[in-house]
Amino acid sequence: MSNQPNTATGCPFTGELPSDPAELAALMSTVPATHATDAPPAPGIEAPVADWVTIEDLVRDPFPIYRRMREEAPVHWVPAVNRYMVTSYAACHEIEQDEATYSADERNSLMKRSMGHSMLRKDNPKHQVDRDAYGATLRPGTIKKHWNAIFEANNERYLGELLAKGPGSDFVWDYAAPYTGENLRMVMGFKNATQQDLQRWSQTLIDGTGNYADDPEVWATAAASSDEVDTAVDEMLSHYVGNPDHSLLSGLASMPIPLEAIRANIKMTIGGGLNEPRDVLATTVWALLNNPEQLAAVKAEPRLHSVAFEESVRWVAPIGMYPRETTRDTVLGGVALPKGARLGVVLGAANRDPDVFEDPEAFNIFRPKKAHLGFGGGVHFCAGTWIARAQVAQVAMPSVFEKLPHLRLDPSSETTDAGWVFRGMTRMPVLWG
Amino acid sequence: MPTVTFVQSTGESIEVAVAEGTSLMRAAVTNGIDGIVGECGGQAMCATCHVFVRPEYAGALPPVSDDEDEMLDCTTSERTEASRLGCQVKVSAELPSIVVDVPADQV
Ligand code: FES
């Protein structure tokens, strides 16, 4: 293993990166992101209607759609998804910084229906109460002390299983998914479930959250998973009362948080904690395998794993869109929005805005570093950011390229990526001999 | 009104006046100061509000909390004795003015 040791000081993830700033500076320069903060004069134009957008096209490949929309206006009314879609970096950033105007607590929320009312759909001060209840479990110090060693052991195991399965097996389903599933199971403290349960719960609950097509079967499956999670959560909360450990459920067992909130927050965490690291891991490896010169650079300089990880999150944000609702009449990016307007903050589009990122459609680890919006921003900034960085960039990626130096995509088999609310690799057969 | 002076690595210095109780991160973000991102909105979770506090002001600051301490280990520009998270330092009657250096790299 070429991983950095768990030393007593330093960040479990990025602390090692700038140890030789001159060396890194030679590889990349840092330019601050630009964003327009001046509100345009009221009343703003009416939002253009993007009636040419279909959900099927978005699922297959949203990026040409985003490009066309961004070129036309930063905000559109999109009948197919029944909301305004916000596609420019500046407008998405403005929303993130203004929770008074752009509420996370939207009406008729698909996520609330699928997972319950979690912190992700609450505004402050309510959001903060729930978020604080998560305590130190997901923070760098705890990752360093407790989780990194567990991630390394899980990685050994599941990379071993991929190898045992032989060439032609699927990088996503035979490795990335069980690896991140088992990590999540342990971080959350689900002693009464398997990583396969976590995968099933995550996918079915997320399918509900992204059920813009309102498919009744999707709702039924999500409801069944929701019931299973409730039972598992209740059981573990009682267990941890007398047997505390470092897991999330253990911490929550001693908190004065209503059970309904705990259940909803746990479901949200199952969704966000599995698919996102799984998808970033597969997308980053896929991007590197498709860009041999960048892969060679990463292999020669292990500190670039974290740079590749961040570029991958920018390039294909695993959470491509999240909702907000306006609390008053407002003007965003020159477009008038009425009070109660339902918005989709399209991070997948903002992160490819040419006003901020040069040649934005390209995966390029050598681009000047700028703040991307892949982890969201403001008070809802992803609480699992450091866990994802640790398990993917610090543990999995270095190990994958060290143990499988000839890793490549299987040319005899198809590779597919899909999704827009959530996006990642859905099929990725690999060879390594 | 308390004032915060941000000094960029280029030497350029910008003074902004803000209400008592405002964090350095919020002061920077609302005034469009380059080099302070404040991704996490002040939760001590992102380390993109890193600043170096000039020594003459350091004594008036509250101590670094455990959460802030571990996040300061994750800054992009290397941590020094003067490093603080801008979101964890607020201007007040006791600290009516402060001068901080903005790191060269923030993300
Ligand atoms: S704003 Fe994120 S750590 Fe200060």
XYZ file of C-alpha atoms and ligand atoms in Angstrom:
544
model
C 0.000 0.000 0.000
C 1.295 3.424 -0.872
C -1.126 5.197 1.428
C 0.044 7.832 3.816
C 0.345 6.481 7.357
C -2.129 7.594 9.985
C 0.222 9.969 11.722
C -0.798 11.886 14.813
C -0.765 15.224 13.025
C -1.817 16.366 9.597
C -5.043 16.076 7.726
C -6.179 12.526 7.012
C -6.698 13.606 3.487
C -5.101 16.788 2.148
C -2.583 17.557 4.870
C 0.131 15.743 2.966
C -0.595 17.477 -0.302
C 1.212 20.798 0.141
C 4.268 19.325 1.889
C 6.366 20.569 -0.999
C 4.512 23.599 -2.299
C 7.149 24.421 -4.897
C 6.794 21.001 -6.443
C 3.010 21.224 -6.609
C 3.058 24.816 -7.771
C 5.065 23.624 -10.747
C 2.172 21.342 -11.634
C -0.667 23.753 -11.200
C -1.482 27.345 -10.414
C -4.325 28.601 -8.252
C -6.762 31.155 -9.546
C -9.712 32.267 -7.436
C -13.140 31.544 -8.842
C -15.019 34.537 -10.129
C -18.640 35.067 -9.395
C -20.942 37.952 -10.071
C -22.476 39.037 -6.778
C -24.231 42.227 -7.875
C -27.964 41.658 -8.181
C -29.247 42.772 -11.560
C -31.925 45.457 -11.548
C -35.514 44.338 -10.933
C -37.832 43.143 -12.371
C -35.797 40.811 -14.580
C -36.844 38.998 -17.725
C -39.295 36.149 -17.787
C -37.572 32.765 -17.660
C -37.129 31.197 -21.091
C -39.053 27.935 -21.432
C -36.908 24.888 -22.196
C -39.711 22.706 -23.544
C -37.189 20.786 -25.660
C -35.644 19.164 -22.561
C -36.749 15.598 -21.803
C -35.979 13.459 -18.758
C -34.743 10.628 -21.012
C -32.167 12.919 -22.647
C -31.071 14.238 -19.256
C -30.548 10.720 -17.937
C -28.532 9.674 -20.980
C -26.271 12.733 -21.247
C -27.267 16.031 -19.619
C -24.138 17.984 -20.522
C -25.012 19.123 -24.077
C -28.411 20.181 -22.705
C -26.786 22.188 -19.918
C -24.434 23.831 -22.408
C -27.301 24.953 -24.614
C -29.322 26.215 -21.644
C -26.388 28.110 -20.110
C -25.669 29.822 -23.431
C -29.276 31.035 -23.541
C -29.911 32.085 -19.904
C -28.783 31.110 -16.404
C -32.328 30.112 -15.402
C -35.030 28.273 -17.433
C -38.505 27.012 -16.782
C -38.350 23.296 -17.662
C -41.817 21.748 -18.071
C -40.485 18.159 -18.160
C -39.244 18.430 -14.562
C -41.834 20.992 -13.473
C -39.316 23.440 -12.033
C -36.848 26.159 -12.900
C -33.388 24.839 -13.655
C -30.440 27.043 -12.658
C -27.381 26.251 -14.757
C -24.809 29.042 -14.354
C -22.102 28.934 -11.691
C -22.844 32.489 -10.543
C -26.569 31.872 -10.058
C -26.067 28.517 -8.289
C -23.472 30.127 -6.037
C -25.811 33.003 -5.249
C -28.501 30.551 -4.148
C -26.083 28.686 -1.888
C -25.080 31.890 -0.136
C -28.626 33.144 0.482
C -30.693 30.672 2.463
C -33.170 33.400 3.445
C -34.345 33.806 -0.160
C -33.763 30.213 -1.277
C -35.264 27.790 1.209
C -34.216 24.139 1.399
C -37.599 23.270 2.912
C -39.520 22.888 -0.337
C -43.185 21.927 -0.581
C -44.125 18.566 -2.103
C -40.516 17.443 -1.787
C -39.734 14.095 -3.398
C -36.990 13.590 -0.862
C -39.316 14.181 2.089
C -41.717 11.671 0.601
C -38.990 9.093 0.044
C -36.813 9.544 3.137
C -38.740 11.702 5.591
C -37.923 15.281 6.596
C -34.138 15.232 6.958
C -31.748 18.071 7.744
C -31.128 18.477 4.021
C -34.651 19.893 3.623
C -34.601 22.088 6.729
C -33.523 25.702 7.050
C -31.650 27.088 10.015
C -31.998 27.117 12.962
C -33.727 23.692 12.660
C -31.146 22.342 10.226
C -28.286 23.142 12.586
C -29.808 21.192 15.486
C -29.896 18.029 13.374
C -26.501 18.644 11.841
C -24.842 19.252 15.211
C -26.262 15.925 16.384
C -23.956 14.201 13.890
C -21.088 15.378 16.072
C -17.529 14.402 15.325
C -18.178 11.095 13.500
C -17.582 12.504 10.015
C -14.827 14.985 10.861
C -11.155 14.659 9.858
C -9.951 13.887 13.392
C -12.281 10.895 13.778
C -11.538 9.713 10.238
C -7.854 9.720 11.073
C -8.242 7.993 14.442
C -10.922 5.441 13.594
C -12.092 5.182 10.022
C -8.974 5.177 7.851
C -7.780 1.823 9.203
C -11.243 0.371 8.632
C -11.362 1.765 5.080
C -7.960 0.171 4.389
C -9.098 -3.221 5.645
C -12.318 -3.028 3.614
C -10.357 -2.006 0.558
C -8.026 -5.024 0.892
C -11.030 -7.270 1.104
C -13.095 -5.935 -1.790
C -10.179 -5.322 -4.124
C -9.234 -8.926 -3.342
C -12.725 -10.035 -4.319
C -12.501 -8.141 -7.613
C -9.173 -9.843 -8.356
C -10.595 -13.231 -7.439
C -13.531 -12.706 -9.740
C -11.146 -12.238 -12.624
C -10.732 -9.966 -15.642
C -13.943 -8.736 -17.200
C -15.596 -8.135 -13.839
C -17.285 -4.826 -13.222
C -15.336 -2.102 -11.422
C -18.537 -0.503 -10.094
C -20.554 -3.497 -8.921
C -17.767 -5.919 -8.037
C -15.618 -3.408 -6.156
C -16.631 0.268 -5.756
C -20.181 -0.454 -4.571
C -19.446 -3.179 -1.980
C -16.351 -1.287 -0.757
C -18.190 1.997 -0.163
C -21.244 0.078 1.115
C -19.214 -1.710 3.765
C -17.451 1.529 4.764
C -20.801 3.226 5.170
C -22.244 0.313 7.138
C -19.425 0.620 9.657
C -19.362 4.430 9.874
C -23.108 4.456 10.466
C -22.972 1.538 12.898
C -25.498 -0.810 11.232
C -24.386 -3.991 12.986
C -27.721 -5.536 12.071
C -27.427 -5.083 8.293
C -25.141 -6.102 5.431
C -23.475 -3.889 2.868
C -25.907 -5.420 0.344
C -28.790 -4.090 2.476
C -27.159 -0.666 2.480
C -26.796 -0.763 -1.309
C -30.418 -1.735 -1.784
C -31.702 0.864 0.685
C -29.554 3.575 -0.834
C -30.617 2.899 -4.404
C -34.338 2.520 -3.729
C -34.536 5.598 -1.470
C -32.544 7.632 -3.982
C -34.772 6.406 -6.787
C -37.665 7.902 -4.818
C -35.819 11.181 -4.340
C -35.194 11.370 -8.082
C -38.649 10.097 -9.089
C -39.529 13.111 -11.211
C -41.478 10.792 -13.483
C -43.733 9.886 -10.473
C -43.548 6.132 -11.126
C -45.779 4.362 -8.541
C -43.571 1.260 -8.465
C -40.580 3.392 -7.513
C -42.588 4.853 -4.615
C -43.655 1.414 -3.398
C -40.093 0.078 -3.377
C -38.799 3.179 -1.600
C -41.519 2.851 1.053
C -40.567 -0.784 1.705
C -36.916 0.194 2.189
C -37.910 3.078 4.413
C -39.753 0.662 6.721
C -36.763 -1.672 6.822
C -34.420 1.182 7.727
C -36.764 2.354 10.511
C -36.709 -1.109 12.056
C -32.925 -1.368 11.779
C -32.399 2.131 13.214
C -34.670 1.534 16.192
C -32.901 -1.710 16.996
C -29.425 -0.158 16.826
C -30.398 2.908 18.882
C -31.410 0.601 21.762
C -28.231 -1.438 21.331
C -25.925 1.592 21.508
C -27.457 2.969 24.703
C -25.336 0.540 26.707
C -22.607 -0.149 24.133
C -21.336 3.118 22.657
C -18.724 3.255 19.881
C -17.622 5.841 17.298
C -20.447 5.250 14.834
C -23.114 7.720 13.834
C -25.988 5.678 15.285
C -24.121 5.328 18.562
C -23.710 9.096 18.796
C -27.365 9.660 17.960
C -28.485 7.171 20.643
C -27.507 9.645 23.352
C -28.884 12.793 21.674
C -32.154 14.517 22.469
C -33.256 14.401 18.808
C -36.780 13.207 17.935
C -36.857 9.695 16.483
C -38.556 10.913 13.294
C -35.651 13.285 12.626
C -33.063 10.582 13.342
C -34.768 8.160 10.960
C -34.982 10.758 8.179
C -31.401 11.943 8.640
C -30.142 8.361 8.621
C -31.970 7.652 5.349
C -30.526 10.779 3.803
C -27.082 9.636 4.955
C -27.571 6.153 3.486
C -28.382 7.802 0.159
C -25.564 10.334 0.213
C -22.995 8.117 1.868
C -22.966 5.252 -0.596
C -23.747 6.313 -4.140
C -21.601 9.421 -4.071
C -18.241 7.918 -3.032
C -18.990 4.877 -5.225
C -19.689 7.094 -8.223
C -16.722 9.399 -7.653
C -14.399 6.400 -7.345
C -15.605 4.817 -10.581
C -15.841 8.099 -12.500
C -12.339 9.175 -11.479
C -10.779 5.836 -12.421
C -12.731 5.802 -15.686
C -11.582 9.353 -16.505
C -7.959 8.494 -15.743
C -8.102 5.311 -17.817
C -9.384 7.427 -20.707
C -6.578 9.989 -20.246
C -3.319 8.003 -20.185
C -1.017 11.013 -19.765
C -2.966 12.144 -16.683
C -2.979 8.599 -15.332
C 0.794 8.449 -15.747
C 1.139 11.713 -13.821
C -1.012 10.394 -10.967
C 0.975 7.156 -10.815
C 4.218 9.138 -10.683
C 2.966 11.555 -8.021
C 0.590 9.958 -5.493
C -0.423 13.344 -4.096
C -2.260 13.931 -7.378
C -4.875 11.352 -6.397
C -6.672 14.030 -4.416
C -6.377 16.499 -7.297
C -7.886 13.919 -9.680
C -10.660 13.269 -7.151
C -11.613 16.971 -6.967
C -11.458 17.363 -10.742
C -13.722 14.351 -11.102
C -16.282 15.834 -8.687
C -16.190 19.036 -10.732
C -16.422 17.234 -14.077
C -19.268 14.863 -13.153
C -20.847 16.006 -9.896
C -22.317 12.804 -8.385
C -25.212 14.856 -7.028
C -26.063 16.753 -10.163
C -29.039 18.732 -8.946
C -30.722 19.650 -5.690
C -33.932 21.613 -5.048
C -34.619 24.998 -3.485
C -37.754 27.139 -3.219
C -37.963 30.929 -3.263
C -39.365 32.625 -0.154
C -40.144 35.903 -1.974
C -40.306 37.410 -5.446
C -36.733 37.772 -6.592
C -34.442 38.163 -9.576
C -31.743 35.581 -10.191
C -29.190 36.055 -12.938
C -31.497 38.631 -14.532
C -34.471 36.248 -14.534
C -37.595 37.071 -12.509
C -38.752 34.367 -10.095
C -42.058 34.502 -8.199
C -42.366 33.633 -4.524
C -42.728 29.880 -4.103
C -40.851 29.065 -7.322
C -39.398 25.562 -7.260
C -35.799 25.538 -8.403
C -33.289 22.895 -9.400
C -29.767 24.011 -8.529
C -27.881 22.183 -11.264
C -24.377 21.665 -9.895
C -23.627 19.390 -12.828
C -24.075 22.433 -15.085
C -22.503 25.064 -12.803
C -19.327 23.013 -12.564
C -18.962 23.183 -16.359
C -19.627 26.913 -16.691
C -17.070 28.351 -19.144
C -17.244 31.703 -17.306
C -15.388 29.993 -14.462
C -13.653 26.918 -15.879
C -11.597 27.007 -19.038
C -12.428 24.172 -21.475
C -14.981 22.947 -18.916
C -16.131 19.796 -20.719
C -12.656 18.259 -20.474
C -11.391 16.198 -17.553
C -8.062 17.858 -16.799
C -6.243 17.435 -13.488
C -3.773 20.138 -14.527
C -6.363 22.910 -14.834
C -5.917 25.911 -12.486
C -7.567 25.031 -9.192
C -10.825 26.805 -8.429
C -13.641 26.177 -6.007
C -16.170 23.818 -7.622
C -19.701 23.409 -6.296
C -19.741 19.605 -6.284
C -20.146 19.314 -2.518
C -22.737 22.063 -2.430
C -22.119 25.209 -0.426
C -23.340 27.228 2.490
C -24.817 25.565 5.558
C -25.752 22.412 3.602
C -22.169 21.794 2.483
C -21.822 18.001 2.293
C -21.106 16.602 5.773
C -19.533 13.522 4.187
C -16.953 15.431 2.145
C -13.945 14.331 4.202
C -15.146 10.743 4.520
C -15.454 10.588 0.730
C -12.020 12.124 0.212
C -10.460 9.689 2.669
C -12.031 6.479 1.382
C -11.713 7.291 -2.311
C -8.638 9.462 -2.851
C -6.527 8.429 0.071
C -7.293 4.706 0.383
C -8.923 3.239 -2.737
C -7.332 5.016 -5.693
C -3.662 4.579 -4.716
C -4.294 0.941 -3.945
C -6.175 0.254 -7.188
C -3.387 1.619 -9.364
C -0.668 -0.050 -7.312
C -2.265 -3.498 -7.216
C -3.564 -3.351 -10.801
C -0.854 -1.439 -12.686
C -2.255 -2.574 -16.040
C -5.871 -1.777 -15.223
C -7.829 -0.852 -18.364
C -11.383 -0.790 -19.670
C -12.487 -4.040 -21.302
C -12.582 -3.170 -25.036
C -14.882 -6.097 -25.791
C -17.598 -4.825 -23.476
C -19.639 -1.676 -23.197
C -19.079 0.999 -20.534
C -22.027 3.192 -19.575
C -22.641 6.265 -17.440
C -26.108 7.604 -16.677
C -28.231 9.961 -14.624
C -28.638 13.678 -14.009
C -30.066 14.171 -10.474
C -27.464 11.576 -9.531
C -24.870 10.602 -12.097
C -22.251 7.903 -12.258
C -20.946 4.814 -14.012
C -23.554 2.082 -14.286
C -21.388 -0.444 -16.117
C -17.598 -0.578 -16.237
C -16.019 -3.955 -17.081
C -12.244 -3.908 -16.627
C -9.153 -5.976 -17.459
C -5.787 -5.895 -15.679
C -3.632 -8.811 -16.851
C -18.527 49.757 13.012
C -15.692 47.267 13.430
C -13.339 46.942 10.479
C -11.536 43.994 8.939
C -8.513 44.495 6.708
C -7.712 41.704 4.269
C -4.204 41.743 2.826
C -3.773 39.649 -0.320
C -0.566 37.790 -1.095
C -0.025 40.369 -3.853
C 0.169 43.072 -1.148
C -3.181 44.586 -2.054
C -5.121 45.502 1.071
C -8.880 46.021 1.431
C -10.609 47.342 4.548
C -14.286 46.562 5.094
C -16.641 47.748 7.842
C -19.031 45.141 9.251
C -21.560 44.793 12.057
C -20.430 43.528 15.459
C -20.593 39.761 15.648
C -19.736 39.252 11.957
C -17.202 36.516 11.234
C -14.149 37.253 9.106
C -15.411 34.715 6.567
C -18.814 36.408 6.279
C -17.126 39.829 6.054
C -14.991 38.556 3.176
C -17.719 36.702 1.273
C -20.279 39.513 1.449
C -17.663 42.013 0.306
C -16.332 39.876 -2.542
C -12.827 39.463 -1.128
C -10.886 37.128 -3.435
C -9.262 34.096 -1.886
C -11.838 33.434 0.864
C -14.374 30.907 -0.319
C -16.280 29.863 2.806
C -17.742 26.776 1.120
C -19.402 25.340 4.226
C -21.066 28.563 5.317
C -19.170 28.687 8.589
C -19.472 25.152 10.002
C -15.733 24.598 10.373
C -16.082 21.806 7.803
C -14.345 23.027 4.646
C -11.162 24.947 5.530
C -11.705 27.367 2.637
C -11.834 30.441 4.904
C -8.234 30.104 6.097
C -6.570 33.396 7.154
C -3.341 34.384 8.877
C -4.019 36.780 11.772
C -1.378 39.486 12.255
C 0.381 38.840 15.608
C -0.671 42.136 17.208
C -4.323 41.003 17.031
C -3.846 37.350 17.917
C -3.952 37.898 21.686
C -7.504 39.262 21.581
C -8.890 36.166 19.836
C -10.721 33.277 21.468
C -8.634 30.090 21.502
C -8.730 27.587 18.626
C -11.388 24.925 19.310
C -10.793 21.221 18.673
C -12.974 21.288 15.544
C -11.128 24.319 14.209
C -7.792 22.748 15.065
C -8.355 19.576 13.044
C -9.748 21.538 10.112
C -6.705 23.831 10.111
C -4.660 20.694 9.418
C -6.562 20.475 6.110
C -5.851 23.926 4.681
C -4.460 24.209 1.163
C -1.812 26.805 2.010
C 0.272 25.395 4.800
C -0.846 26.093 8.364
C 1.261 28.420 10.527
C 1.106 29.731 14.112
C -1.045 32.591 12.781
C -3.606 30.352 11.031
C -7.297 30.629 11.913
C -10.554 29.710 10.219
C -12.159 32.999 9.244
C -15.601 31.608 10.091
C -14.599 31.008 13.710
C -13.305 34.540 14.409
C -15.823 37.337 14.942
C -15.306 41.064 15.285
C -16.757 42.584 18.462
C -16.458 45.486 20.888
C -13.350 43.781 22.304
C -11.935 43.322 18.798
C -13.076 46.407 16.866
C -10.446 46.063 14.161
C -8.277 43.266 12.818
C -5.788 42.769 10.006
C -5.417 39.362 8.383
C -3.395 37.980 5.500
C -5.225 35.936 2.874
C -3.320 32.770 1.881
C -2.055 32.419 -1.671
C -3.992 29.173 -2.159
C -7.404 28.462 -0.720
C -8.721 25.424 -2.624
S -16.345 28.492 6.067
Fe -15.918 26.383 6.024
S -14.432 26.141 7.549
Fe -14.893 28.231 7.631
